[in-house]
N, CA, C and O atoms as a DFTB+ gen file, in Angstrom:
436 C
 N C O
     1  1       0.763      -1.313      -0.363
     2  2      -0.284       0.017      -0.006
     3  2       0.267       0.904       0.084
     4  3       1.027       0.852       1.051
     5  1       0.340       2.350      -0.781
     6  2       1.623       3.551      -0.701
     7  2       0.472       4.394       0.222
     8  3      -0.576       4.124       0.809
     9  1       1.452       5.759      -0.054
    10  2       0.532       6.793       1.462
    11  2      -0.940       7.006       0.311
    12  3      -2.115       6.734       0.556
    13  1      -0.409       7.516      -0.818
    14  2      -1.852       7.319      -0.991
    15  2      -2.987       7.127      -0.863
    16  3      -3.805       7.793      -0.230
    17  1      -3.177       5.874      -1.662
    18  2      -3.388       4.244      -1.199
    19  2      -3.900       4.659       0.200
    20  3      -5.007       4.147       0.369
    21  1      -3.566       5.293       1.120
    22  2      -4.104       4.730       2.351
    23  2      -4.774       5.853       2.848
    24  3      -5.325       5.795       3.947
    25  1      -4.796       7.229       1.925
    26  2      -4.501       8.842       1.642
    27  2      -5.917       8.129       1.531
    28  3      -6.619       8.026       2.536
    29  1      -6.410       7.542       0.057
    30  2      -8.100       7.923      -0.574
    31  2      -8.697       6.922      -0.157
    32  3      -9.512       6.513      -0.984
    33  1      -8.621       5.915       1.446
    34  2      -9.185       4.115       2.064
    35  2      -9.549       5.147       2.247
    36  3     -10.491       5.616       1.608
    37  1      -8.628       6.089       3.578
    38  2      -9.425       6.668       4.349
    39  2     -10.263       7.833       4.324
    40  3     -10.782       8.053       5.418
    41  1     -10.602       8.778       3.270
    42  2     -11.209       9.515       2.564
    43  2     -12.231       8.935       2.476
    44  3     -13.242       9.494       2.900
    45  1     -12.356       7.078       1.660
    46  2     -13.812       6.783       1.283
    47  2     -14.648       6.640       3.223
    48  3     -15.677       5.979       3.365
    49  1     -14.354       6.954       3.760
    50  2     -14.847       6.414       4.959
    51  2     -16.025       8.195       5.052
    52  3     -16.834       8.556       5.907
    53  1     -15.652       8.731       4.014
    54  2     -16.749       9.353       4.280
    55  2     -16.786      10.746       6.069
    56  3     -17.946      11.082       6.304
    57  1     -15.751      11.375       7.055
    58  2     -15.852      10.761       7.928
    59  2     -14.271      12.463       7.977
    60  3     -13.557      12.638       6.989
    61  1     -14.139      13.311       9.183
    62  2     -12.955      13.865       8.973
    63  2     -12.196      13.634       9.222
    64  3     -11.997      13.068      10.296
    65  1     -11.045      14.007       8.158
    66  2      -9.609      13.416       7.558
    67  2      -8.528      14.122       7.936
    68  3      -8.410      15.190       7.335
    69  1      -7.104      13.700       9.313
    70  2      -6.560      15.280       9.244
    71  2      -5.211      14.129       9.518
    72  3      -5.260      13.091      10.178
    73  1      -4.043      14.704       8.781
    74  2      -2.857      14.068       8.612
    75  2      -1.746      14.647       9.585
    76  3      -0.963      15.415       9.027
    77  1      -1.580      14.471      10.636
    78  2      -0.866      15.445      11.859
    79  2      -1.252      15.413      12.681
    80  3      -1.272      14.437      13.430
    81  1      -1.945      17.000      12.964
    82  2      -2.475      17.055      14.090
    83  2      -3.984      17.552      13.097
    84  3      -4.167      17.740      11.894
    85  1      -5.050      17.646      14.582
    86  2      -6.701      17.693      13.881
    87  2      -6.963      19.027      14.256
    88  3      -6.491      19.914      14.967
    89  1      -8.287      18.723      13.186
    90  2      -8.064      19.994      12.835
    91  2      -8.729      20.537      14.131
    92  3      -8.936      19.787      15.085
    93  1      -9.174      22.307      14.154
    94  2     -10.116      22.493      15.382
    95  2     -11.395      23.447      15.433
    96  3     -11.856      24.360      16.118
    97  1     -11.868      22.242      13.625
    98  2     -12.666      22.317      12.964
    99  2     -14.028      21.031      13.577
   100  3     -15.232      21.105      13.821
   101  1     -12.894      19.853      13.620
   102  2     -13.766      18.704      13.130
   103  2     -13.985      17.343      14.830
   104  3     -14.556      16.272      15.035
   105  1     -12.832      18.644      15.885
   106  2     -12.774      18.295      17.256
   107  2     -14.203      17.670      17.465
   108  3     -14.658      16.527      17.417
   109  1     -14.592      18.633      17.661
   110  2     -15.946      17.946      17.222
   111  2     -16.869      16.811      16.683
   112  3     -17.893      16.307      17.144
   113  1     -16.150      16.584      15.543
   114  2     -16.884      15.882      14.980
   115  2     -17.799      13.950      15.734
   116  3     -17.140      12.924      15.899
   117  1     -18.948      14.047      15.941
   118  2     -19.285      12.695      16.480
   119  2     -17.762      11.038      15.650
   120  3     -17.410       9.962      16.133
   121  1     -17.579      11.382      15.025
   122  2     -16.160       9.861      14.473
   123  2     -15.774      11.086      13.395
   124  3     -16.370      11.836      12.621
   125  1     -13.574      10.656      14.096
   126  2     -12.895      11.810      13.054
   127  2     -12.001      10.800      12.987
   128  3     -12.398       9.959      13.793
   129  1     -10.857      10.363      12.385
   130  2      -9.685      10.561      11.307
   131  2      -8.280      11.263      12.051
   132  3      -8.079      12.471      11.925
   133  1      -7.528      10.566      12.675
   134  2      -5.877      11.223      12.436
   135  2      -5.059      10.704      12.578
   136  3      -4.592      10.756      13.716
   137  1      -4.439       9.980      11.689
   138  2      -3.521       9.801      11.151
   139  2      -1.515      10.607      10.776
   140  3      -1.280      11.715      10.295
   141  1      -0.750       9.824      11.102
   142  2       0.630      10.184      11.218
   143  2       1.725       9.287      11.558
   144  3       1.670       8.199      12.132
   145  1       2.957      10.071      11.004
   146  2       4.247       8.869      10.312
   147  2       4.526       8.492      12.037
   148  3       4.263       8.960      13.145
   149  1       5.002       7.713      11.624
   150  2       5.798       7.442      13.315
   151  2       7.484       7.165      13.021
   152  3       8.321       7.722      13.732
   153  1       7.924       6.151      11.783
   154  2       8.373       5.116      11.640
   155  2       9.047       5.266      10.370
   156  3       8.169       5.350       9.511
   157  1      10.034       5.330       9.923
   158  2      11.201       5.474       9.169
   159  2      11.743       4.704       9.185
   160  3      12.765       4.890       9.846
   161  1      11.593       2.959       8.423
   162  2      12.369       1.937       7.944
   163  2      12.807       1.696       6.569
   164  3      12.106       1.002       5.832
   165  1      14.399       2.437       5.972
   166  2      14.958       1.669       4.492
   167  2      14.889       0.903       4.203
   168  3      15.978       0.597       4.689
   169  1      14.628       0.151       3.815
   170  2      14.569      -0.695       2.204
   171  2      15.585      -0.916       1.379
   172  3      15.360      -0.629       0.203
   173  1      17.357      -1.629       1.811
   174  2      17.803      -1.688       1.817
   175  2      18.331      -3.131       0.311
   176  3      18.482      -4.216       0.872
   177  1      18.564      -3.231      -1.145
   178  2      19.655      -4.198      -1.393
   179  2      20.822      -3.065      -2.532
   180  3      20.764      -1.958      -3.067
   181  1      22.094      -4.578      -2.378
   182  2      23.056      -4.438      -2.407
   183  2      23.548      -3.194      -1.440
   184  3      24.662      -2.713      -1.647
   185  1      23.400      -3.102      -1.252
   186  2      24.131      -1.551      -0.095
   187  2      23.380      -0.327      -0.788
   188  3      24.115       0.603      -1.121
   189  1      21.729      -0.172      -1.106
   190  2      21.618       1.042      -1.644
   191  2      19.924       1.309      -0.721
   192  3      19.351       0.402      -0.117
   193  1      19.471       2.560      -0.818
   194  2      18.835       2.481      -0.324
   195  2      17.562       2.800      -1.555
   196  3      17.766       3.626      -2.445
   197  1      16.424       2.125      -1.464
   198  2      15.184       2.010      -2.931
   199  2      13.903       2.273      -2.712
   200  3      12.938       2.494      -3.442
   201  1      14.097       2.201      -1.428
   202  2      12.693       2.618      -0.790
   203  2      12.324       2.729       0.687
   204  3      13.175       2.280       1.456
   205  1      10.896       3.390       1.391
   206  2      11.027       3.260       2.783
   207  2       9.606       2.898       3.050
   208  3       8.578       3.212       2.449
   209  1       9.816       2.137       4.133
   210  2       8.768       1.317       4.741
   211  2       7.869       2.288       5.613
   212  3       7.968       1.848       6.759
   213  1       6.929       3.544       5.622
   214  2       7.038       4.586       6.707
   215  2       6.031       3.438       7.523
   216  3       5.465       2.552       6.884
   217  1       5.861       3.600       9.287
   218  2       4.699       3.118       9.564
   219  2       3.621       4.136      10.230
   220  3       3.836       4.723      11.291
   221  1       2.841       4.221       9.727
   222  2       1.410       5.235      10.105
   223  2       0.799       4.714      11.323
   224  3       0.674       3.590      11.810
   225  1       0.495       5.765      11.617
   226  2      -0.575       5.349      13.167
   227  2      -1.795       5.907      12.236
   228  3      -1.800       6.760      11.349
   229  1      -2.922       5.015      12.837
   230  2      -3.776       5.523      12.439
   231  2      -4.942       6.138      13.216
   232  3      -5.152       5.408      14.185
   233  1      -5.476       6.792      13.206
   234  2      -6.209       6.920      14.624
   235  2      -8.050       7.104      14.947
   236  3      -8.412       8.267      14.770
   237  1      -8.927       6.358      15.280
   238  2     -10.596       7.165      15.215
   239  2     -11.516       7.140      16.759
   240  3     -11.924       6.326      17.587
   241  1     -11.512       8.845      16.450
   242  2     -11.544       8.864      17.696
   243  2     -14.002       9.454      17.091
   244  3     -14.698       9.913      16.185
   245  1     -14.057       8.855      18.620
   246  2     -16.067       8.053      18.682
   247  2     -16.014       7.972      19.289
   248  3     -15.214       7.718      20.189
   249  1     -17.539       8.292      18.960
   250  2     -18.166       9.090      20.075
   251  2     -18.956       7.617      21.679
   252  3     -19.405       7.446      22.812
   253  1     -18.545       7.057      20.400
   254  2     -18.971       4.578      20.952
   255  2     -17.865       3.825      20.226
   256  3     -16.916       4.157      19.516
   257  1     -18.271       2.887      20.600
   258  2     -16.834       1.819      20.236
   259  2     -17.434       1.342      18.883
   260  3     -18.605       1.589      18.594
   261  1     -16.942       0.937      18.399
   262  2     -16.823       0.144      17.056
   263  2     -18.044       0.960      16.131
   264  3     -19.119       0.458      15.801
   265  1     -17.621       2.209      15.844
   266  2     -18.388       2.972      15.133
   267  2     -18.211       2.443      13.997
   268  3     -17.380       1.585      13.702
   269  1     -19.307       3.147      13.059
   270  2     -19.773       2.682      11.934
   271  2     -18.362       2.219      11.174
   272  3     -17.920       1.097      10.928
   273  1     -17.758       3.765      10.862
   274  2     -15.962       4.203      10.168
   275  2     -15.077       3.248      10.849
   276  3     -15.396       2.140      10.418
   277  1     -14.408       3.165      11.446
   278  2     -14.416       1.836      11.994
   279  2     -15.023       0.874      11.885
   280  3     -14.025       0.646      11.201
   281  1     -15.529       0.189      11.850
   282  2     -15.903      -1.637      11.561
   283  2     -15.915      -1.062       9.503
   284  3     -16.084      -2.112       8.883
   285  1     -15.814      -0.043       8.640
   286  2     -16.187      -0.755       7.141
   287  2     -14.398       0.379       7.076
   288  3     -13.890       0.662       5.991
   289  1     -13.787       0.816       8.399
   290  2     -12.029       0.637       7.631
   291  2     -11.347      -0.788       7.805
   292  3     -10.547      -1.338       7.049
   293  1     -11.917      -1.264       9.087
   294  2     -11.076      -2.193       9.030
   295  2     -11.920      -3.775       8.057
   296  3     -11.285      -4.791       8.338
   297  1     -12.846      -4.001       7.298
   298  2     -13.028      -4.967       6.490
   299  2     -12.409      -4.785       5.294
   300  3     -12.030      -5.714       4.579
   301  1     -12.198      -2.765       4.857
   302  2     -11.195      -2.248       3.982
   303  2     -10.794      -2.809       3.412
   304  3     -11.107      -3.413       2.386
   305  1      -9.094      -2.600       4.648
   306  2      -8.383      -3.631       4.723
   307  2      -8.074      -4.485       4.314
   308  3      -7.078      -4.819       3.673
   309  1      -9.584      -5.318       4.911
   310  2      -9.550      -6.853       5.546
   311  2      -8.927      -7.984       3.334
   312  3      -8.322      -8.907       2.789
   313  1      -9.699      -6.898       3.188
   314  2      -9.960      -6.725       1.738
   315  2      -8.498      -6.583       0.575
   316  3      -8.211      -6.713      -0.615
   317  1      -7.874      -6.216       1.945
   318  2      -6.280      -5.279       0.636
   319  2      -5.260      -6.934       0.760
   320  3      -4.280      -7.172       0.053
   321  1      -6.066      -8.277       2.278
   322  2      -5.612      -8.604       3.029
   323  2      -4.137      -7.962       4.494
   324  3      -3.375      -8.760       5.041
   325  1      -4.140      -6.945       4.679
   326  2      -4.077      -6.455       5.186
   327  2      -4.911      -7.000       7.202
   328  3      -6.021      -7.525       7.116
   329  1      -4.615      -6.915       7.981
   330  2      -4.717      -7.442       9.308
   331  2      -4.720      -7.160      10.662
   332  3      -4.399      -7.918      11.577
   333  1      -5.416      -5.102      10.776
   334  2      -3.739      -4.594      11.721
   335  2      -5.021      -5.391      12.581
   336  3      -6.071      -5.848      12.132
   337  1      -4.396      -5.361      14.280
   338  2      -4.132      -5.355      15.976
   339  2      -5.108      -3.635      16.367
   340  3      -4.545      -2.616      16.767
   341  1      -6.262      -3.739      16.163
   342  2      -6.837      -2.578      16.778
   343  2      -6.658      -2.993      17.878
   344  3      -6.727      -4.196      18.132
   345  1      -6.232      -1.545      19.283
   346  2      -6.216      -1.630      20.246
   347  2      -7.140      -0.433      19.907
   348  3      -7.252       0.196      18.855
   349  1      -7.953      -0.260      21.440
   350  2      -9.424       0.320      21.690
   351  2      -9.082       0.969      22.896
   352  3      -7.953       0.608      23.228
   353  1      -9.735       2.039      23.958
   354  2      -9.466       2.588      24.302
   355  2     -10.346       3.735      24.738
   356  3     -10.526       4.633      23.916
   357  1     -11.193       3.863      26.498
   358  2     -11.689       4.908      26.554
   359  2     -11.611       5.585      26.873
   360  3     -11.471       5.129      28.007
   361  1     -11.478       7.538      27.144
   362  2     -10.885       8.503      27.207
   363  2     -11.614       9.211      28.055
   364  3     -12.254      10.083      27.468
   365  1     -11.797       9.183      29.357
   366  2     -12.210       9.134      31.063
   367  2     -12.963      11.011      30.409
   368  3     -14.041      11.004      29.813
   369  1     -12.199      12.402      30.657
   370  2     -12.230      13.355      30.258
   371  2     -13.270      13.803      29.564
   372  3     -14.051      14.703      29.873
   373  1     -13.241      12.989      28.402
   374  2     -14.140      14.334      27.026
   375  2     -15.521      12.474      26.470
   376  3     -16.379      12.550      25.591
   377  1     -15.260      11.257      27.255
   378  2     -16.291      10.734      27.107
   379  2     -16.458      10.704      25.958
   380  3     -17.524      10.947      25.394
   381  1     -14.387      10.093      24.919
   382  2     -14.692       9.637      23.526
   383  2     -14.457       8.263      23.933
   384  3     -14.423       7.810      25.077
   385  1     -14.273       7.563      22.628
   386  2     -13.376       6.285      22.048
   387  2     -12.108       5.960      21.490
   388  3     -12.453       5.341      20.483
   389  1     -11.502       5.967      21.490
   390  2     -10.372       5.701      21.271
   391  2      -9.639       4.588      20.594
   392  3      -9.050       3.768      21.299
   393  1      -9.620       4.485      19.327
   394  2      -9.578       2.944      18.652
   395  2      -8.288       3.619      17.347
   396  3      -8.534       4.499      16.522
   397  1      -7.002       2.915      17.513
   398  2      -5.881       3.218      16.831
   399  2      -5.249       1.768      16.894
   400  3      -5.251       0.823      17.683
   401  1      -4.532       2.172      15.260
   402  2      -3.163       0.373      15.391
   403  2      -2.921       1.668      14.222
   404  3      -3.393       2.722      13.796
   405  1      -1.560       0.475      14.054
   406  2      -0.262       0.518      13.092
   407  2      -0.612       0.388      11.389
   408  3      -1.652      -0.267      11.459
   409  1      -0.403       0.584      10.102
   410  2      -0.217       0.779       9.162
   411  2       1.200       0.941       7.996
   412  3       1.425       2.084       7.599
   413  1       1.859       0.113       7.624
   414  2       2.759      -0.106       6.938
   415  2       2.245       0.420       5.364
   416  3       1.457       0.008       4.512
   417  1       3.547       2.030       5.583
   418  2       3.550       1.891       3.818
   419  2       4.229       2.546       2.965
   420  3       4.855       3.463       3.497
   421  1       4.429       2.426       1.378
   422  2       5.525       2.584       0.992
   423  2       5.705       3.484       0.198
   424  3       4.847       3.628      -0.672
   425  1       7.114       4.582       0.225
   426  2       6.954       5.793       0.386
   427  2       8.245       6.129       0.241
   428  3       9.076       6.018       1.142
   429  1       8.582       6.757      -1.431
   430  2      10.493       6.727      -1.554
   431  2      11.013       8.627      -0.412
   432  3      11.254       9.601      -1.124
   433  1      11.061       8.740       0.465
   434  2      11.057       9.546       1.223
   435  2      12.889      10.606       0.865
   436  3      13.186      11.579       1.558
């Protein structure tokens, strides 16, 4: 999967999406997605770097666990033979659910 494919997949869920810092406009949305890169792993062959495996965290913040966007994203990733382990936590202060998982993509960094 490439970053463009990941971005298009997230957009297909039709919920607010931000890369990096969430937008003030989206903070109160019933469901929103924020994703960011946190690991670059060079892919090397014959002592030359030819691509980079970039790991992104995908976070879904929602008013309820197992929200529609989370389930739809899980099914779409499974269809692409990507099966992330999804972690879920409840934020007492905001009374919202945070589901998150890593996704690796290829990027020419």
